[in-house]
Amino acid sequence: MNPKREVIGQTSIRSKVHPVPFAPPRGEGPPPVADEHPLAAYLRMDRIPHIWCPTCGIGIAVKCLAEALDVLQLDTNKVAVVSGIGCTGRVAGYMKLDGFHSTHGRAIPFATGLKLGRPELKVVVFSGDGDLSGIGGNHFIHAARRNMDLMVVLVNNFIYGMTGGQNAPTTPVTAKTSTMPFGNFEHPFNLPALAAGCGADYVARWTTLHVRRLTRSFKEALNRRGFRFIEVIAPCSTLYARLNKLGTGYDLMEFYHNNTEIKNGADPQTVDIGFQGKIICGRFVDSERPTYLDMMKQHYTKVLGDKFVPMPEEGGLIWPPGEKPTTPAAKATAEVREPEEVTHG
Amino acid sequence: MKTDPAGVLTGAHYLDGDYACGEGAMAAGCRFVAGYPITPSTEVVERISRRFPFMGGTFIQMEDELASMAAIVGASWTGTKSMTVTSGPGFSLMMENIGLAAMMEAPCVVVNVQRGGPSTGLPTMVGQQDVMQARWGSHGDYRIIALCPQSPQESFDLVIDAFNLAELYRVPVLFMMDECVGHMTEKVIIPEADQIEIVPRRLTKKDPADYLPYQTNGELIPEFARAGDGYKFHTTGLTHDERGYPVMSAACQKQNVQRLIDKIKLNEEQIIRFEAEAIEGADIVVLSYGITARVARMGIELARKQGIKIGVIRLIVLWPFPENYIRQLAGNIKAFVVPEINAGQMVLEVERCAAGQCRAVSVPHLGGGVHNPEDIAQAIVEAAQ
Ligand SMILES: Cc1ncc(C[n+]2csc(CCOP(=O)(O)OP(=O)(O)O)c2C)c(N)n1
Ligand code: SF4
Ligand SMILES: [Mg+2]
């Protein structure tokens, strides 16, 4: 038996010794339990190992999305993922979907073009706090205002990870970053309140400890339309945790374990996060405002009647004569709806 | 292939260059436009937003030009022909994502109705000051194609070519109109749809299992897969290999970026377009583009009265530049005279290509109006001495 293996296998998340977590034992060791990762179909296995640091939280969020896709059995040919730039921005490159790694801050408008250019697509934006709420903040608020048909997953590690730990618009007051070496003194964003205030249809927050609830939120959001915002509080072990002497990602997971409170339906105005303060999680907004595409169709149908020609669901591509596929694309895979669950605790 | 008649407003019209550009885009099959209002370009999207709902097109007014450009790159990946429209300040904001379109090889068209700059400059008045920005504006090495019309009719015709070139070479094509042409109203003939040839997206026919998004098999332009057709491909603005996967190495950079350059450079002969007249035996050749080419006519006539032999070149494609032609011509003439509504931009390219064989005389004009033809005539006379 490999002693390291035993530590990893413990069910407690507490790990006092921090043996390089997840490092597979070299040489001998128990035989693998499966030939393939059960979610391999949703991942670009030819790109593994990924670039993320040990105990980084981004991978957990990716796994939850893969699981949600798997449970729903959606037609993944029709699901696209768009990222901006950053550690989280690499997600679009690891998911086995049409994946677009765009520019810093522009994932939402890029995704908007993708959705409007081919409305039958389900478009998921997966990016970091700096990307979506800093440089891309303007797009975020306007997409929420329009109730654009996008699912936006924002991994909030309170810092600019990729560039080496600089201050983010989410950095809590007094937390140290490489550009606020004496501690941050700027007010951070309360992202659920921002999204809700701008009109998002669905707003939820979970930490990477809440994998089942996060997966459920992903499932709910995938099955809806409009602007759906899910904030995922995640450890950045290498920068946020190190600069603030918080241990590793494990320790932050333990912190989440002891310091989160689940309050579904909480007023988003009350869920801001202080440095190492309580993190309120839950599904805060779940409304049914007409989406951008609903509004457009309803309005034009009303004012233009029969003369209105909407963008075809499969996009506005003009086909050469005789080349348009005669069998309608695998659109038939109807959305599989999960049975409604009563509790969301 | 013939275009979709839904977007073609066949007939004789009295249109300004902006409206004609909008009509040309719709006739070319453009069905997604994202834009942000800016003088003197806004009429293009106003025209389109009025007509799109009747032909299955979507126009969205984005929150800024960064978003507009990003949105058309996204839409391009669905196969829907896409365009954005702006002027100087917005063009500056679009630069990063023009580079993204170049790197991802997403066909799209960017219209810049040029006004005087820098900064907010002369919002309602003409400039041709963005022609070097068109060539070099985004960071890094890449090639684009830039076109420049001189009349509303040409605005209609040429924007169709812009869409076709974008498809053929999988590049962003920059449509560098100027305010004068944009706001000038003239007769525009829109032909029947079956007279309008368009280039369809070059969709791959490969099985998803065999498809690599940037594999070219020795050719220069990869086959395209649309988002949503089951190819599950990846694309990125990072330096990437044939799979579209990021590879951070000098070797991959060379292979990736060199092809972006070569696909335009080695096809230059097919892309370059200009009008040349009275070149045989000319001592002076006047080279210009856009509205300035029309103003220069009068200056040229004035100078011809003094017996000077003047040839005329009007660039229709600004980039790639007709380097070989200019280089050969330079050996046979005394000077190029280059009037343009800027402090002297294209003249630098002319001078580079002339390589010391003859002079390249700039006739600068800083914007806000067109040249006085007499200034052009005088420059020609001086150059001929
Ligand atoms: C226009 C532009 N500015 C700056 C950068 C540098 N940059 C890359 S990632 C990043 C921050 C990313 O932070 P976040 O979105 O929080 O992602 P994380 O790495 O934390 O997951 C920055 C500033 C860039 N790529 N492009
Ligand atoms: S730097 Fe931080 S966010 Fe980036 S991969 Fe490492 S732990 Fe994750
Ligand atoms: Mg971050």
Coordinates of N, CA, C and O in Angstrom, one line a residue, chain B residues 101-249:
Chain B
A101 N -10.4 37.7 -34.9 CA -11.0 37.1 -36.1 C -9.9 36.7 -37.0 O -10.0 35.6 -37.7
A102 N -8.8 37.4 -37.1 CA -7.7 37.0 -37.9 C -7.1 35.7 -37.4 O -6.8 34.8 -38.2
M103 N -6.9 35.6 -36.1 CA -6.2 34.4 -35.5 C -7.1 33.2 -35.6 O -6.7 32.1 -35.9
M104 N -8.4 33.4 -35.3 CA -9.4 32.3 -35.4 C -9.8 32.0 -36.8 O -10.4 30.9 -37.1
E105 N -9.5 32.9 -37.8 CA -9.9 32.8 -39.2 C -11.4 32.7 -39.3 O -12.0 31.8 -39.9
A106 N -12.0 33.7 -38.7 CA -13.5 33.8 -38.7 C -13.9 34.9 -39.8 O -13.6 36.1 -39.6
P107 N -14.5 34.5 -40.9 CA -14.8 35.5 -41.9 C -15.8 36.5 -41.4 O -16.8 36.1 -40.7
C108 N -15.6 37.8 -41.6 CA -16.5 38.8 -41.2 C -16.1 40.1 -41.9 O -15.0 40.2 -42.5
V109 N -17.0 41.1 -41.9 CA -16.8 42.4 -42.5 C -16.9 43.5 -41.5 O -17.9 43.5 -40.7
V110 N -15.9 44.4 -41.5 CA -15.9 45.5 -40.6 C -16.0 46.8 -41.5 O -15.0 47.0 -42.3
V111 N -17.0 47.6 -41.4 CA -17.1 48.8 -42.1 C -16.6 50.0 -41.3 O -17.1 50.1 -40.1
N112 N -15.7 50.7 -41.8 CA -15.3 52.0 -41.1 C -15.5 53.1 -42.0 O -14.8 53.3 -43.1
V113 N -16.5 53.9 -41.7 CA -16.8 55.2 -42.5 C -15.9 56.2 -41.8 O -16.2 56.8 -40.8
Q114 N -14.8 56.5 -42.5 CA -13.7 57.3 -41.8 C -14.1 58.8 -41.7 O -14.6 59.4 -42.6
R115 N -13.8 59.3 -40.5 CA -13.9 60.7 -40.2 C -12.5 61.2 -39.8 O -11.6 60.5 -39.6
G116 N -12.5 62.5 -39.5 CA -11.2 63.1 -39.1 C -10.8 62.7 -37.7 O -11.7 62.8 -36.8
G117 N -9.6 62.4 -37.4 CA -9.1 62.1 -36.1 C -7.9 62.9 -35.8 O -7.6 63.9 -36.6
P118 N -7.1 62.6 -34.8 CA -7.3 61.5 -33.8 C -8.4 61.8 -32.8 O -9.0 62.9 -32.8
S119 N -8.5 60.9 -31.9 CA -9.5 60.9 -30.9 C -10.9 61.2 -31.5 O -11.2 60.8 -32.5
T120 N -11.7 62.0 -30.8 CA -13.1 62.3 -31.3 C -13.0 63.1 -32.6 O -13.9 63.0 -33.4
G121 N -12.0 63.9 -32.7 CA -11.7 64.5 -34.0 C -12.8 65.3 -34.6 O -13.4 66.2 -33.9
L122 N -13.1 65.0 -35.8 CA -14.1 65.7 -36.6 C -15.3 64.7 -36.9 O -15.3 64.1 -37.9
P123 N -16.2 64.6 -35.9 CA -17.2 63.5 -36.1 C -18.0 63.5 -37.4 O -18.3 62.4 -37.9
T124 N -18.3 64.7 -37.9 CA -19.2 64.7 -39.1 C -18.4 65.0 -40.3 O -19.0 65.2 -41.4
M125 N -17.1 65.0 -40.3 CA -16.3 65.5 -41.4 C -15.3 64.4 -41.8 O -14.8 63.6 -41.0
V126 N -14.9 64.5 -43.1 CA -14.2 63.4 -43.8 C -12.7 63.3 -43.3 O -12.1 64.3 -42.9
G127 N -12.2 62.1 -43.3 CA -10.8 61.8 -43.1 C -10.5 60.5 -43.8 O -11.4 59.7 -44.2
Q128 N -9.2 60.3 -44.1 CA -8.7 59.0 -44.6 C -7.6 58.6 -43.7 O -6.5 58.1 -44.2
Q129 N -7.7 58.8 -42.5 CA -6.6 58.7 -41.6 C -6.4 57.3 -40.9 O -5.5 57.1 -40.1
D130 N -7.3 56.4 -41.3 CA -7.3 55.1 -40.6 C -6.7 54.0 -41.5 O -6.9 52.8 -41.3
V131 N -6.1 54.4 -42.7 CA -5.7 53.4 -43.6 C -4.5 52.6 -43.1 O -4.4 51.4 -43.4
M132 N -3.6 53.2 -42.4 CA -2.5 52.4 -41.8 C -3.0 51.6 -40.6 O -2.6 50.5 -40.4
Q133 N -3.9 52.2 -39.9 CA -4.5 51.4 -38.7 C -5.2 50.2 -39.3 O -5.1 49.1 -38.6
A134 N -5.8 50.3 -40.4 CA -6.5 49.1 -41.0 C -5.4 48.0 -41.2 O -5.7 46.8 -41.0
R135 N -4.3 48.4 -41.7 CA -3.2 47.4 -42.0 C -2.6 46.9 -40.7 O -2.3 45.7 -40.6
W136 N -2.3 47.8 -39.8 CA -1.4 47.4 -38.6 C -2.1 47.5 -37.3 O -1.4 47.3 -36.3
G137 N -3.4 47.8 -37.2 CA -4.0 48.3 -36.0 C -4.0 47.3 -34.8 O -3.9 47.7 -33.7
S138 N -4.2 46.0 -35.1 CA -4.3 45.0 -34.0 C -2.8 44.6 -33.8 O -2.0 44.7 -34.7
H139 N -2.6 44.2 -32.6 CA -1.2 43.8 -32.3 C -0.8 42.5 -32.9 O -1.6 41.7 -33.2
G140 N 0.5 42.3 -33.1 CA 1.0 41.0 -33.7 C 1.0 41.1 -35.2 O 0.7 42.1 -35.8
D141 N 1.5 40.0 -35.8 CA 1.6 39.9 -37.2 C 0.5 39.2 -37.8 O 0.2 38.1 -37.3
Y142 N -0.1 39.7 -38.8 CA -1.3 39.1 -39.4 C -1.5 39.8 -40.7 O -0.9 40.9 -41.0
R143 N -2.4 39.3 -41.5 CA -2.8 40.1 -42.7 C -4.3 40.2 -42.8 O -5.0 39.3 -42.4
I144 N -4.8 41.3 -43.3 CA -6.2 41.4 -43.5 C -6.4 41.9 -45.0 O -5.4 42.1 -45.7
I145 N -7.6 42.1 -45.4 CA -7.9 42.7 -46.7 C -8.7 44.0 -46.4 O -9.6 44.0 -45.5
A146 N -8.3 45.1 -47.1 CA -9.0 46.3 -46.9 C -9.5 46.9 -48.3 O -8.7 46.9 -49.2
L147 N -10.7 47.3 -48.4 CA -11.3 47.8 -49.6 C -11.7 49.3 -49.4 O -12.0 49.7 -48.3
C148 N -11.8 50.0 -50.5 CA -12.1 51.4 -50.4 C -13.0 51.8 -51.6 O -12.5 51.9 -52.7
P149 N -14.3 52.2 -51.4 CA -15.1 52.6 -52.5 C -15.0 54.1 -52.8 O -14.7 54.9 -51.9
Q150 N -15.3 54.5 -54.0 CA -15.3 55.9 -54.3 C -16.7 56.5 -54.6 O -16.8 57.7 -54.9
S151 N -17.7 55.7 -54.6 CA -19.0 56.2 -54.9 C -20.1 55.3 -54.2 O -19.8 54.2 -53.8
P152 N -21.3 55.8 -54.1 CA -22.3 54.9 -53.5 C -22.5 53.6 -54.3 O -22.7 52.5 -53.8
Q153 N -22.5 53.7 -55.6 CA -22.6 52.5 -56.4 C -21.5 51.5 -56.1 O -21.7 50.3 -55.9
E154 N -20.3 52.0 -56.0 CA -19.2 51.1 -55.7 C -19.3 50.6 -54.3 O -18.9 49.5 -54.0
S155 N -19.9 51.4 -53.4 CA -20.1 51.0 -52.0 C -20.9 49.7 -52.0 O -20.6 48.7 -51.4
F156 N -22.0 49.8 -52.8 CA -22.9 48.6 -52.9 C -22.1 47.4 -53.5 O -22.1 46.3 -53.0
D157 N -21.5 47.6 -54.7 CA -20.8 46.5 -55.4 C -19.7 45.9 -54.5 O -19.5 44.7 -54.4
L158 N -18.9 46.8 -53.9 CA -17.7 46.4 -53.3 C -17.9 45.7 -52.0 O -17.1 44.8 -51.6
V159 N -19.0 46.0 -51.3 CA -19.2 45.4 -50.0 C -19.6 43.9 -50.3 O -19.3 43.0 -49.4
I160 N -20.2 43.7 -51.4 CA -20.5 42.3 -51.8 C -19.1 41.5 -51.9 O -19.0 40.4 -51.4
D161 N -18.2 42.2 -52.6 CA -16.9 41.6 -52.8 C -16.2 41.4 -51.4 O -15.5 40.4 -51.2
A162 N -16.5 42.3 -50.5 CA -15.9 42.2 -49.2 C -16.3 40.9 -48.5 O -15.5 40.2 -48.0
F163 N -17.6 40.6 -48.6 CA -18.1 39.4 -48.0 C -17.5 38.2 -48.7 O -17.1 37.2 -48.1
N164 N -17.4 38.3 -50.0 CA -16.9 37.1 -50.8 C -15.4 36.9 -50.4 O -15.0 35.7 -50.3
L165 N -14.6 38.0 -50.3 CA -13.2 37.8 -50.0 C -13.1 37.2 -48.6 O -12.2 36.4 -48.3
A166 N -13.9 37.7 -47.7 CA -13.9 37.2 -46.3 C -14.1 35.7 -46.3 O -13.4 34.9 -45.6
E167 N -15.0 35.2 -47.1 CA -15.3 33.8 -47.2 C -14.1 33.0 -47.8 O -13.7 32.0 -47.4
L168 N -13.6 33.6 -48.9 CA -12.5 32.9 -49.7 C -11.3 32.7 -48.8 O -10.7 31.7 -48.9
Y169 N -10.9 33.7 -48.1 CA -9.7 33.7 -47.4 C -9.8 33.5 -45.9 O -8.8 33.5 -45.1
R170 N -11.0 33.4 -45.4 CA -11.3 33.3 -44.0 C -10.5 34.4 -43.2 O -9.7 34.1 -42.3
V171 N -10.8 35.7 -43.6 CA -10.2 36.8 -42.9 C -11.3 37.8 -42.6 O -12.3 37.9 -43.3
P172 N -11.0 38.7 -41.6 CA -11.8 39.9 -41.5 C -11.5 40.8 -42.7 O -10.3 41.0 -43.0
V173 N -12.5 41.3 -43.4 CA -12.3 42.3 -44.4 C -12.7 43.7 -44.0 O -13.9 43.8 -43.4
L174 N -11.9 44.6 -44.1 CA -12.1 46.0 -43.6 C -12.6 46.9 -44.7 O -11.9 47.0 -45.8
F175 N -13.7 47.4 -44.6 CA -14.3 48.2 -45.7 C -14.2 49.7 -45.3 O -14.9 50.3 -44.5
M176 N -13.1 50.3 -45.9 CA -12.7 51.6 -45.5 C -13.3 52.7 -46.3 O -12.6 53.4 -47.1
M177 N -14.6 52.9 -46.1 CA -15.2 54.0 -46.8 C -14.8 55.3 -46.1 O -14.2 55.3 -45.1
D178 N -15.1 56.5 -46.8 CA -14.8 57.7 -46.1 C -16.1 58.5 -46.0 O -17.1 58.2 -46.7
E179 N -16.2 59.5 -45.1 CA -17.4 60.2 -44.8 C -18.0 60.8 -46.1 O -19.3 60.8 -46.2
C180 N -17.2 61.3 -47.0 CA -17.8 61.9 -48.2 C -18.6 60.9 -49.0 O -19.7 61.2 -49.4
V181 N -18.0 59.7 -49.2 CA -18.7 58.7 -50.0 C -19.9 58.2 -49.2 O -20.9 58.0 -49.7
G182 N -19.7 58.1 -47.9 CA -20.8 57.6 -47.0 C -22.0 58.5 -47.1 O -23.2 58.1 -47.1
H183 N -21.8 59.8 -47.2 CA -22.9 60.8 -47.1 C -23.2 61.4 -48.5 O -24.0 62.3 -48.6
M184 N -22.6 60.9 -49.5 CA -22.8 61.4 -50.9 C -24.0 60.6 -51.5 O -24.0 59.4 -51.4
T185 N -25.0 61.3 -52.1 CA -26.1 60.6 -52.6 C -26.0 60.6 -54.1 O -25.9 61.6 -54.8
E186 N -26.1 59.4 -54.7 CA -26.0 59.2 -56.2 C -26.9 58.1 -56.6 O -27.5 57.4 -55.7
K187 N -27.0 57.9 -57.9 CA -27.7 56.8 -58.4 C -27.1 55.5 -58.1 O -25.8 55.3 -58.3
V188 N -27.8 54.5 -57.6 CA -27.3 53.2 -57.3 C -28.2 52.2 -58.0 O -29.4 52.1 -57.7
I189 N -27.6 51.3 -58.9 CA -28.4 50.3 -59.5 C -28.2 49.0 -58.8 O -27.1 48.5 -58.6
I190 N -29.3 48.4 -58.3 CA -29.2 47.1 -57.6 C -29.7 46.1 -58.6 O -30.9 46.1 -59.0
P191 N -28.9 45.1 -59.0 CA -29.3 44.2 -60.0 C -30.2 43.1 -59.4 O -30.5 43.1 -58.2
E192 N -30.7 42.2 -60.3 CA -31.5 41.1 -59.9 C -30.6 40.1 -59.0 O -29.4 40.1 -59.2
A193 N -31.3 39.4 -58.1 CA -30.5 38.5 -57.3 C -29.7 37.5 -58.1 O -28.6 37.1 -57.7
D194 N -30.3 37.1 -59.2 CA -29.5 36.0 -60.0 C -28.3 36.6 -60.7 O -27.6 35.9 -61.4
Q195 N -28.1 37.9 -60.6 CA -26.9 38.5 -61.1 C -25.8 38.7 -60.1 O -24.8 39.2 -60.3
I196 N -26.2 38.3 -58.8 CA -25.2 38.6 -57.7 C -24.6 37.3 -57.3 O -25.3 36.4 -56.8
E197 N -23.3 37.2 -57.5 CA -22.6 36.0 -57.2 C -22.1 36.1 -55.8 O -21.4 37.1 -55.4
I198 N -22.3 35.1 -55.0 CA -21.7 35.1 -53.6 C -21.0 33.8 -53.3 O -21.3 32.8 -53.9
V199 N -20.0 33.9 -52.5 CA -19.2 32.8 -52.1 C -19.7 32.2 -50.8 O -19.8 32.9 -49.8
P200 N -20.2 30.9 -50.9 CA -20.7 30.3 -49.6 C -19.6 30.0 -48.7 O -18.4 29.9 -49.0
R201 N -20.0 29.8 -47.4 CA -19.0 29.3 -46.4 C -18.5 27.9 -46.9 O -19.2 27.1 -47.3
R202 N -17.1 27.8 -46.7 CA -16.5 26.5 -47.2 C -16.6 25.5 -46.1 O -15.7 25.3 -45.3
L203 N -17.8 24.9 -46.0 CA -18.1 23.9 -44.9 C -17.3 22.6 -45.2 O -17.3 22.1 -46.3
T204 N -16.8 22.0 -44.1 CA -16.1 20.8 -44.3 C -17.2 19.7 -44.5 O -18.3 19.8 -44.1
K205 N -16.8 18.7 -45.3 CA -17.6 17.5 -45.5 C -17.1 16.3 -44.7 O -17.6 15.2 -44.8
K206 N -16.0 16.6 -44.0 CA -15.4 15.4 -43.3 C -16.3 15.0 -42.2 O -17.1 15.7 -41.6
D207 N -16.0 13.7 -41.8 CA -16.7 13.2 -40.6 C -16.1 13.9 -39.4 O -14.9 14.2 -39.4
P208 N -16.9 14.2 -38.4 CA -16.3 14.8 -37.2 C -15.1 14.1 -36.6 O -14.2 14.8 -36.1
A209 N -15.0 12.8 -36.7 CA -13.9 12.1 -36.2 C -12.6 12.4 -36.9 O -11.5 12.3 -36.4
D210 N -12.7 12.8 -38.2 CA -11.5 13.0 -39.0 C -11.2 14.5 -39.1 O -10.2 14.9 -39.8
Y211 N -12.0 15.4 -38.5 CA -11.9 16.8 -38.8 C -11.0 17.5 -37.8 O -11.1 17.3 -36.6
L212 N -10.0 18.2 -38.3 CA -9.2 19.1 -37.4 C -9.4 20.5 -37.9 O -9.2 20.8 -39.1
P213 N -9.8 21.5 -37.0 CA -10.2 22.8 -37.5 C -9.2 23.6 -38.3 O -9.5 24.4 -39.1
Y214 N -7.9 23.3 -38.0 CA -6.9 24.1 -38.7 C -5.9 23.3 -39.6 O -4.8 23.7 -39.9
Q215 N -6.4 22.1 -40.0 CA -5.6 21.3 -40.8 C -5.8 21.8 -42.3 O -7.0 22.0 -42.7
T216 N -4.8 22.0 -43.0 CA -4.9 22.5 -44.3 C -4.3 21.6 -45.4 O -4.5 21.8 -46.6
N217 N -3.6 20.5 -45.0 CA -3.0 19.6 -45.9 C -2.3 20.3 -47.0 O -2.5 20.0 -48.2
G218 N -1.4 21.2 -46.6 CA -0.6 21.9 -47.6 C -1.2 23.1 -48.2 O -0.6 23.9 -48.8
E219 N -2.6 23.2 -48.1 CA -3.2 24.4 -48.7 C -3.1 25.5 -47.7 O -2.4 25.3 -46.6
L220 N -3.7 26.6 -48.0 CA -3.5 27.8 -47.1 C -4.7 28.0 -46.2 O -4.6 28.7 -45.2
I221 N -5.8 27.5 -46.6 CA -7.1 27.9 -45.9 C -7.8 26.7 -45.5 O -8.2 25.8 -46.3
P222 N -8.0 26.5 -44.1 CA -8.7 25.3 -43.6 C -10.1 25.3 -43.9 O -10.8 26.4 -44.2
E223 N -10.7 24.1 -43.9 CA -12.2 24.0 -44.0 C -12.9 24.4 -42.8 O -12.3 24.3 -41.7
F224 N -14.1 24.8 -42.9 CA -14.8 25.4 -41.8 C -15.8 24.4 -41.2 O -16.5 23.7 -42.0
A225 N -16.0 24.4 -39.9 CA -17.1 23.7 -39.3 C -17.9 24.7 -38.5 O -17.3 25.6 -37.8
R226 N -19.2 24.6 -38.6 CA -20.1 25.6 -37.9 C -20.3 25.0 -36.4 O -20.4 23.8 -36.2
A227 N -20.4 26.0 -35.5 CA -20.9 25.6 -34.2 C -22.2 24.9 -34.3 O -23.1 25.5 -35.0
G228 N -22.4 23.8 -33.6 CA -23.7 23.2 -33.6 C -23.9 22.1 -34.7 O -25.0 21.5 -34.8
D229 N -22.9 21.8 -35.4 CA -23.0 20.7 -36.4 C -22.4 19.4 -36.0 O -22.2 18.5 -36.7
G230 N -22.0 19.3 -34.7 CA -21.5 18.1 -34.1 C -20.0 17.9 -34.2 O -19.5 16.8 -33.9
Y231 N -19.3 18.9 -34.7 CA -17.8 18.7 -34.8 C -17.1 18.9 -33.4 O -16.0 18.4 -33.3
K232 N -17.7 19.6 -32.5 CA -17.2 19.8 -31.2 C -15.7 20.2 -31.3 O -14.8 19.6 -30.7
F233 N -15.5 21.2 -32.0 CA -14.1 21.7 -32.2 C -13.8 22.8 -31.2 O -14.6 23.3 -30.5
H234 N -12.5 23.1 -31.1 CA -12.0 24.1 -30.2 C -11.3 25.2 -31.1 O -10.6 24.8 -32.0
T235 N -11.5 26.4 -30.7 CA -10.7 27.5 -31.4 C -10.4 28.5 -30.3 O -11.1 28.7 -29.3
T236 N -9.2 29.2 -30.6 CA -8.7 30.1 -29.5 C -7.9 31.2 -30.2 O -7.4 31.1 -31.3
G237 N -7.8 32.3 -29.5 CA -6.9 33.4 -29.9 C -5.4 33.1 -29.6 O -4.5 33.8 -30.0
L238 N -5.2 32.0 -28.8 CA -3.8 31.7 -28.5 C -3.2 31.0 -29.7 O -3.9 30.4 -30.6
T239 N -1.9 31.0 -29.8 CA -1.2 30.3 -30.9 C -1.6 28.8 -30.8 O -1.6 28.3 -29.7
H240 N -2.0 28.3 -31.9 CA -2.6 26.9 -31.9 C -2.1 26.0 -33.0 O -1.7 26.5 -34.0
D241 N -2.3 24.7 -32.8 CA -1.9 23.8 -33.8 C -3.1 23.4 -34.6 O -4.2 24.1 -34.5
E242 N -3.0 22.4 -35.4 CA -4.1 22.0 -36.4 C -5.4 21.6 -35.6 O -6.5 21.8 -36.2
R243 N -5.2 21.2 -34.4 CA -6.4 20.8 -33.7 C -7.1 22.0 -33.1 O -8.2 21.9 -32.4
G244 N -6.5 23.2 -33.2 CA -7.0 24.4 -32.6 C -6.6 24.4 -31.1 O -7.1 25.2 -30.3
Y245 N -5.7 23.6 -30.7 CA -5.3 23.5 -29.3 C -4.1 24.5 -29.1 O -3.2 24.6 -29.9
P246 N -4.1 25.2 -28.0 CA -3.0 26.1 -27.7 C -1.6 25.3 -27.6 O -1.6 24.3 -26.9
V247 N -0.6 25.9 -28.2 CA 0.7 25.3 -28.1 C 1.6 26.5 -27.9 O 1.7 27.4 -28.8
M248 N 2.3 26.6 -26.8 CA 3.1 27.8 -26.5 C 4.6 27.5 -26.9 O 5.4 27.0 -26.1
S249 N 4.8 27.6 -28.2 CA 6.2 27.3 -28.7 C 6.5 28.2 -29.9 O 5.6 28.5 -30.7

